[in-house]
mmCIF file of C-alpha atoms and ligand atoms in Angstrom:
data_model
loop_
_atom_site.group_PDB
_atom_site.id
_atom_site.type_symbol
_atom_site.label_atom_id
_atom_site.label_comp_id
_atom_site.label_asym_id
_atom_site.label_seq_id
_atom_site.Cartn_x
_atom_site.Cartn_y
_atom_site.Cartn_z
ATOM 1 C CA MET A 1 195.596 -77.066 245.181
ATOM 2 C CA THR A 2 195.931 -77.382 241.412
ATOM 3 C CA GLU A 3 198.401 -75.160 239.575
ATOM 4 C CA LEU A 4 197.011 -74.017 236.217
ATOM 5 C CA SER A 5 200.463 -73.963 234.674
ATOM 6 C CA LYS A 6 199.130 -73.984 231.091
ATOM 7 C CA PHE A 7 197.999 -70.390 231.603
ATOM 8 C CA GLY A 8 201.604 -69.166 231.574
ATOM 9 C CA LEU A 9 201.342 -67.351 234.941
ATOM 10 C CA ARG A 10 201.271 -68.625 238.515
ATOM 11 C CA VAL A 11 197.568 -69.295 238.991
ATOM 12 C CA PHE A 12 196.069 -71.935 241.267
ATOM 13 C CA PHE A 13 192.662 -73.457 241.831
ATOM 14 C CA ASP A 14 192.027 -74.361 245.443
ATOM 15 C CA ASP A 15 189.802 -77.451 245.360
ATOM 16 C CA ALA A 16 188.857 -77.028 249.033
ATOM 17 C CA THR A 17 187.634 -73.420 248.854
ATOM 18 C CA GLN A 18 186.765 -73.563 245.118
ATOM 19 C CA GLU A 19 188.624 -70.290 244.561
ATOM 20 C CA LEU A 20 191.289 -69.113 242.156
ATOM 21 C CA THR A 21 194.430 -67.724 243.783
ATOM 22 C CA PHE A 22 197.406 -65.979 242.203
ATOM 23 C CA GLY A 23 201.157 -66.054 242.669
ATOM 24 C CA GLU A 24 203.295 -63.052 243.502
ATOM 25 C CA GLY A 25 203.258 -60.378 240.813
ATOM 26 C CA VAL A 26 200.053 -61.649 239.185
ATOM 27 C CA VAL A 27 197.101 -59.270 239.421
ATOM 28 C CA CYS A 28 193.415 -60.056 238.973
ATOM 29 C CA GLY A 29 190.690 -57.489 238.271
ATOM 30 C CA GLY A 30 187.967 -59.327 240.203
ATOM 31 C CA GLY A 31 185.738 -62.343 240.034
ATOM 32 C CA SER A 32 182.281 -63.834 240.265
ATOM 33 C CA SER A 33 180.619 -67.202 240.610
ATOM 34 C CA LYS A 34 177.432 -68.889 239.484
ATOM 35 C CA HIS A 35 175.447 -71.484 241.357
ATOM 36 C CA LEU A 36 173.240 -74.146 239.812
ATOM 37 C CA GLN A 37 169.972 -72.425 240.697
ATOM 38 C CA LYS A 38 171.009 -69.547 238.407
ATOM 39 C CA MET A 39 171.301 -71.995 235.484
ATOM 40 C CA LYS A 40 167.543 -72.561 235.535
ATOM 41 C CA GLY A 41 166.080 -71.984 232.086
ATOM 42 C CA LEU A 42 169.184 -73.258 230.309
ATOM 43 C CA LEU A 43 169.190 -76.920 231.275
ATOM 44 C CA TYR A 44 168.083 -80.226 229.821
ATOM 45 C CA ARG A 45 166.162 -80.802 233.060
ATOM 46 C CA ASP A 46 165.504 -77.520 234.824
ATOM 47 C CA SER A 47 164.263 -79.300 237.956
ATOM 48 C CA ALA A 48 167.934 -80.211 238.668
ATOM 49 C CA ALA A 49 168.680 -76.552 239.383
ATOM 50 C CA GLU A 50 165.694 -75.890 241.623
ATOM 51 C CA ASN A 51 166.944 -74.345 244.898
ATOM 52 C CA CYS A 52 170.345 -75.950 244.324
ATOM 53 C CA ASP A 53 173.147 -73.848 245.797
ATOM 54 C CA GLU A 54 175.986 -76.038 244.482
ATOM 55 C CA LEU A 55 178.667 -74.132 242.631
ATOM 56 C CA CYS A 56 178.534 -74.390 238.848
ATOM 57 C CA TYR A 57 181.510 -72.176 237.960
ATOM 58 C CA VAL A 58 183.830 -69.437 239.146
ATOM 59 C CA PHE A 59 185.259 -66.715 236.921
ATOM 60 C CA CYS A 60 188.101 -64.211 237.319
ATOM 61 C CA HIS A 61 188.875 -61.427 234.873
ATOM 62 C CA ASP A 62 191.801 -59.216 233.853
ATOM 63 C CA ILE A 63 194.632 -61.488 234.944
ATOM 64 C CA TYR A 64 198.158 -60.470 234.047
ATOM 65 C CA ARG A 65 201.614 -59.707 235.354
ATOM 66 C CA GLU A 66 201.815 -56.120 236.498
ATOM 67 C CA GLU A 67 204.530 -55.390 233.938
ATOM 68 C CA ASP A 68 202.282 -56.634 231.104
ATOM 69 C CA ARG A 69 199.246 -54.599 232.164
ATOM 70 C CA HIS A 70 199.877 -51.931 229.494
ATOM 71 C CA LEU A 71 199.623 -54.524 226.696
ATOM 72 C CA PHE A 72 196.150 -55.607 227.795
ATOM 73 C CA GLU A 73 194.914 -52.131 228.645
ATOM 74 C CA LYS A 74 196.119 -50.677 225.343
ATOM 75 C CA ARG A 75 193.909 -53.133 223.460
ATOM 76 C CA GLN A 76 191.309 -53.382 226.238
ATOM 77 C CA TYR A 77 191.472 -57.168 225.977
ATOM 78 C CA ALA A 78 189.648 -59.312 228.492
ATOM 79 C CA ASN A 79 191.915 -62.062 229.791
ATOM 80 C CA GLY A 80 190.015 -64.303 232.177
ATOM 81 C CA ILE A 81 189.819 -67.777 233.660
ATOM 82 C CA THR A 82 186.679 -69.817 234.296
ATOM 83 C CA VAL A 83 186.608 -73.015 236.340
ATOM 84 C CA LEU A 84 183.644 -75.293 235.728
ATOM 85 C CA MET A 85 182.949 -77.784 238.482
ATOM 86 C CA PRO A 86 182.651 -81.496 237.720
ATOM 87 C CA GLY A 87 179.453 -83.489 237.998
ATOM 88 C CA THR A 88 176.104 -83.419 236.297
ATOM 89 C CA MET A 89 172.843 -81.487 236.650
ATOM 90 C CA GLY A 90 169.951 -83.837 235.884
ATOM 91 C CA GLY A 91 172.305 -85.941 233.731
ATOM 92 C CA GLU A 92 173.748 -82.924 231.921
ATOM 93 C CA CYS A 93 177.431 -82.016 232.225
ATOM 94 C CA ARG A 94 178.107 -78.695 233.921
ATOM 95 C CA LYS A 95 178.397 -75.786 231.538
ATOM 96 C CA ASN A 96 178.380 -72.019 231.452
ATOM 97 C CA SER A 97 175.492 -69.937 230.175
ATOM 98 C CA GLY A 98 176.462 -69.442 226.535
ATOM 99 C CA HIS A 99 176.239 -66.246 224.474
ATOM 100 C CA TYR A 100 176.833 -64.577 221.131
ATOM 101 C CA HIS A 101 179.261 -61.711 220.672
ATOM 102 C CA GLY A 102 178.076 -58.476 219.081
ATOM 103 C CA TYR A 103 179.406 -56.784 215.958
ATOM 104 C CA VAL A 104 182.780 -55.077 215.790
ATOM 105 C CA PRO A 105 181.758 -51.381 215.501
ATOM 106 C CA GLY A 106 181.878 -50.273 211.862
ATOM 107 C CA HIS A 107 182.485 -53.824 210.627
ATOM 108 C CA ILE A 108 180.358 -56.571 209.073
ATOM 109 C CA CYS A 109 181.617 -59.235 211.445
ATOM 110 C CA THR A 110 181.080 -60.117 215.101
ATOM 111 C CA PHE A 111 183.926 -60.463 217.590
ATOM 112 C CA PRO A 112 185.779 -63.781 217.780
ATOM 113 C CA GLU A 113 187.354 -65.092 220.988
ATOM 114 C CA VAL A 114 190.234 -67.365 221.989
ATOM 115 C CA TYR A 115 189.654 -70.216 224.436
ATOM 116 C CA GLU A 116 192.408 -72.278 225.990
ATOM 117 C CA VAL A 117 191.842 -75.322 228.187
ATOM 118 C CA LEU A 118 194.071 -75.209 231.275
ATOM 119 C CA THR A 119 193.070 -78.398 233.057
ATOM 120 C CA GLY A 120 190.467 -81.133 232.628
ATOM 121 C CA GLU A 121 188.436 -82.142 229.595
ATOM 122 C CA ALA A 122 186.159 -79.777 227.723
ATOM 123 C CA VAL A 123 183.629 -79.621 224.961
ATOM 124 C CA PHE A 124 182.958 -76.266 223.345
ATOM 125 C CA LEU A 125 179.760 -75.883 221.351
ATOM 126 C CA LEU A 126 179.799 -73.474 218.412
ATOM 127 C CA GLN A 127 176.423 -72.472 217.006
ATOM 128 C CA GLU A 128 176.666 -70.268 213.935
ATOM 129 C CA SER A 129 173.846 -67.875 213.139
ATOM 130 C CA ARG A 130 173.606 -64.614 211.211
ATOM 131 C CA ASN A 131 170.264 -63.514 212.667
ATOM 132 C CA PHE A 132 171.082 -64.070 216.352
ATOM 133 C CA ASP A 133 170.312 -60.397 217.064
ATOM 134 C CA HIS A 134 166.841 -60.423 215.423
ATOM 135 C CA ALA A 135 164.667 -61.195 218.424
ATOM 136 C CA ASP A 136 161.432 -61.379 216.385
ATOM 137 C CA GLU A 137 162.721 -64.052 213.973
ATOM 138 C CA GLU A 138 163.172 -67.791 214.243
ATOM 139 C CA LEU A 139 166.880 -68.332 214.924
ATOM 140 C CA LYS A 140 168.453 -69.767 211.777
ATOM 141 C CA VAL A 141 171.352 -71.976 212.847
ATOM 142 C CA GLU A 142 173.733 -72.497 209.941
ATOM 143 C CA THR A 143 176.237 -74.842 211.564
ATOM 144 C CA LEU A 144 176.332 -76.618 214.904
ATOM 145 C CA ARG A 145 179.732 -77.913 215.944
ATOM 146 C CA ALA A 146 181.311 -79.506 219.010
ATOM 147 C CA VAL A 147 185.039 -79.508 219.756
ATOM 148 C CA PHE A 148 186.649 -81.758 222.380
ATOM 149 C CA LEU A 149 189.695 -80.111 223.981
ATOM 150 C CA LYS A 150 192.269 -81.244 226.533
ATOM 151 C CA ALA A 151 194.697 -79.175 228.618
ATOM 152 C CA GLY A 152 196.874 -76.982 226.401
ATOM 153 C CA GLU A 153 194.528 -77.117 223.402
ATOM 154 C CA LYS A 154 192.926 -73.945 222.088
ATOM 155 C CA ILE A 155 190.289 -72.680 219.692
ATOM 156 C CA ILE A 156 189.333 -69.424 218.101
ATOM 157 C CA VAL A 157 185.553 -69.109 218.213
ATOM 158 C CA PRO A 158 184.728 -67.848 214.697
ATOM 159 C CA PRO A 159 182.593 -64.744 214.200
ATOM 160 C CA PHE A 160 178.819 -65.353 214.357
ATOM 161 C CA CYS A 161 179.200 -68.447 216.560
ATOM 162 C CA GLY A 162 177.292 -68.556 219.824
ATOM 163 C CA HIS A 163 179.298 -70.664 222.237
ATOM 164 C CA CYS A 164 179.334 -72.373 225.575
ATOM 165 C CA ALA A 165 181.875 -74.461 227.493
ATOM 166 C CA ILE A 166 181.075 -77.833 229.034
ATOM 167 C CA ASN A 167 183.040 -79.871 231.559
ATOM 168 C CA VAL A 168 183.008 -83.480 230.292
ATOM 169 C CA GLY A 169 185.802 -84.751 232.578
ATOM 170 C CA GLU A 170 185.840 -86.105 236.108
ATOM 171 C CA GLY A 171 187.572 -83.166 237.807
ATOM 172 C CA PRO A 172 187.298 -79.375 237.554
ATOM 173 C CA MET A 173 187.788 -77.988 234.039
ATOM 174 C CA ALA A 174 189.514 -74.609 233.789
ATOM 175 C CA PHE A 175 189.839 -72.517 230.673
ATOM 176 C CA GLY A 176 191.190 -69.117 229.755
ATOM 177 C CA ASN A 177 189.574 -66.627 227.399
ATOM 178 C CA LEU A 178 191.063 -63.721 225.497
ATOM 179 C CA ALA A 179 188.829 -61.290 223.620
ATOM 180 C CA ALA A 180 188.491 -57.681 222.563
ATOM 181 C CA PRO A 181 185.786 -55.694 224.404
ATOM 182 C CA SER A 182 182.567 -56.998 222.965
ATOM 183 C CA PRO A 183 178.861 -56.818 223.735
ATOM 184 C CA LEU A 184 177.727 -60.229 224.978
ATOM 185 C CA LEU A 185 174.243 -61.352 223.956
ATOM 186 C CA TYR A 186 172.788 -63.964 226.294
ATOM 187 C CA ALA A 187 169.138 -63.605 225.311
ATOM 188 C CA PRO A 188 169.232 -65.638 222.049
ATOM 189 C CA ILE A 189 170.425 -68.624 224.097
ATOM 190 C CA GLN A 190 168.227 -68.022 227.136
ATOM 191 C CA GLN A 191 165.071 -67.717 225.017
ATOM 192 C CA ARG A 192 165.714 -71.221 223.637
ATOM 193 C CA HIS A 193 166.719 -72.928 226.884
ATOM 194 C CA GLY A 194 170.350 -73.287 225.910
ATOM 195 C CA LEU A 195 172.241 -74.021 222.722
ATOM 196 C CA GLY A 196 171.068 -76.478 220.070
ATOM 197 C CA VAL A 197 172.331 -79.562 221.890
ATOM 198 C CA TYR A 198 172.656 -80.663 225.496
ATOM 199 C CA VAL A 199 175.712 -82.663 226.521
ATOM 200 C CA LEU A 200 174.815 -85.490 228.864
ATOM 201 C CA ASN A 201 176.924 -88.008 230.747
ATOM 202 C CA ILE A 202 175.071 -91.314 230.768
ATOM 203 C CA GLN A 203 176.956 -93.930 232.779
ATOM 204 C CA GLY A 204 180.300 -92.473 231.708
ATOM 205 C CA ARG A 205 179.376 -91.949 228.048
ATOM 206 C CA ILE A 206 179.083 -88.464 226.551
ATOM 207 C CA VAL A 207 175.807 -88.155 224.664
ATOM 208 C CA PHE A 208 174.529 -85.170 222.654
ATOM 209 C CA VAL A 209 170.778 -84.547 222.744
ATOM 210 C CA TYR A 210 169.138 -81.999 220.439
ATOM 211 C CA ASN A 211 167.272 -79.141 222.095
ATOM 212 C CA SER A 212 163.605 -79.315 221.065
ATOM 213 C CA HIS A 213 163.146 -75.544 221.496
ATOM 214 C CA TYR A 214 164.857 -75.072 218.120
ATOM 215 C CA LYS A 215 163.348 -75.653 214.691
ATOM 216 C CA ASP A 216 165.363 -77.029 211.764
ATOM 217 C CA LEU A 217 168.704 -77.493 213.481
ATOM 218 C CA PRO A 218 171.537 -78.680 211.250
ATOM 219 C CA GLN A 219 173.190 -81.959 212.137
ATOM 220 C CA LEU A 220 175.791 -81.662 214.879
ATOM 221 C CA THR A 221 179.335 -82.192 213.623
ATOM 222 C CA ILE A 222 182.335 -83.036 215.791
ATOM 223 C CA VAL A 223 185.344 -81.052 214.638
ATOM 224 C CA GLN A 224 189.001 -80.975 215.630
ATOM 225 C CA ALA A 225 190.978 -77.953 216.710
ATOM 226 C CA HIS A 226 194.206 -77.166 214.860
ATOM 227 C CA GLU A 227 197.095 -74.866 215.678
ATOM 228 C CA ASN A 228 197.861 -71.693 213.776
ATOM 229 C CA PRO A 229 201.133 -70.137 215.010
ATOM 230 C CA ALA A 230 200.656 -67.092 212.761
ATOM 231 C CA LEU A 231 197.582 -66.251 214.872
ATOM 232 C CA GLY A 232 199.372 -67.038 218.138
ATOM 233 C CA ILE A 233 197.614 -70.384 218.595
ATOM 234 C CA THR A 234 200.145 -73.089 219.486
ATOM 235 C CA PHE A 235 199.223 -75.964 221.775
ATOM 236 C CA GLY A 236 202.673 -76.063 223.408
ATOM 237 C CA LYS A 237 202.673 -72.382 224.391
ATOM 238 C CA SER A 238 200.172 -70.477 226.500
ATOM 239 C CA VAL A 239 198.015 -67.785 224.907
ATOM 240 C CA TYR A 240 199.400 -65.412 227.530
ATOM 241 C CA GLU A 241 203.006 -65.996 226.450
ATOM 242 C CA SER A 242 202.064 -65.800 222.772
ATOM 243 C CA PHE A 243 200.207 -62.547 223.301
ATOM 244 C CA VAL A 244 202.827 -60.701 225.362
ATOM 245 C CA SER A 245 205.611 -61.776 222.989
ATOM 246 C CA SER A 246 203.698 -60.935 219.764
ATOM 247 C CA PRO A 247 200.533 -58.897 220.421
ATOM 248 C CA GLU A 248 200.166 -58.144 216.688
ATOM 249 C CA ARG A 249 199.420 -61.834 215.993
ATOM 250 C CA PHE A 250 196.129 -61.280 217.814
ATOM 251 C CA ASN A 251 194.953 -58.475 215.535
ATOM 252 C CA PHE A 252 192.245 -60.882 214.347
ATOM 253 C CA LEU A 253 190.445 -60.212 217.643
ATOM 254 C CA ASP A 254 189.867 -56.581 216.582
ATOM 255 C CA GLU A 255 189.590 -56.983 212.799
ATOM 256 C CA PRO A 256 188.248 -60.458 212.121
ATOM 257 C CA GLU A 257 187.005 -60.023 208.514
ATOM 258 C CA GLN A 258 190.282 -60.709 206.793
ATOM 259 C CA TYR A 259 190.978 -63.735 209.012
ATOM 260 C CA GLN A 260 187.606 -65.469 208.746
ATOM 261 C CA GLU A 261 188.742 -68.181 206.355
ATOM 262 C CA GLU A 262 191.907 -68.855 208.308
ATOM 263 C CA ILE A 263 189.937 -69.149 211.551
ATOM 264 C CA GLU A 264 187.504 -71.586 209.892
ATOM 265 C CA HIS A 265 190.409 -73.751 208.667
ATOM 266 C CA MET A 266 191.485 -74.241 212.273
ATOM 267 C CA LEU A 267 188.300 -76.254 212.888
ATOM 268 C CA GLY A 268 188.829 -79.225 210.607
HETATM 269 FE FE1 FE2 B 1 182.378 -65.392 224.540
#
């Protein structure tokens, strides 16, 4: 049993049953899981997923202390945890599906999202595109970035960035997400067999391989995540604690336009 203490609530991952469990007073709105066979169409080598019923990841949503429920419901924020299993699929590190977020209604920007690594070692891929919702056009990728994160570290996924999480460590990798209610667009990623790069583990080395289903990809850059306490992002404090103590710091989740530059500066 691993306690995910970085989350700021009593949450555990049971390695034997591969389930998330919750301490007294912590509620969870439900969960789901995805097995490798359902990752077919998104992988470096799709044959690795063929009829494979191994678990890829589990996900639980709407996790909070009962007394904090009103804070999340008032803003309709999703507050979830995903646990990605360790190991590879045809040489590729285990990952989730990847998606873009839709536009904030009445705004010129898409929804951002906060990710927080709770245990293990992660890479998050950020693939920026302004025409992600134009199905008839070639996807124009403006920037392609990878961020390595350890337990306690966090990022804000900037508007317009498709994203996916990858477990590059040896054990399970758990991460939390906090976001305003947002349409999730999976098709732009599915149509191209994943994001612009695949993350492989070759004899213990992490290797990025470009996805040949894309045309004219920019060069991948490795960026670092930085804190921004004014936006509630501090590596020594959980997102949960930051949010319940100062919900207004997370206004950028609902109105990202005025914070775009600040969010970009956090990815040096
Ligand atoms: Fe997302």
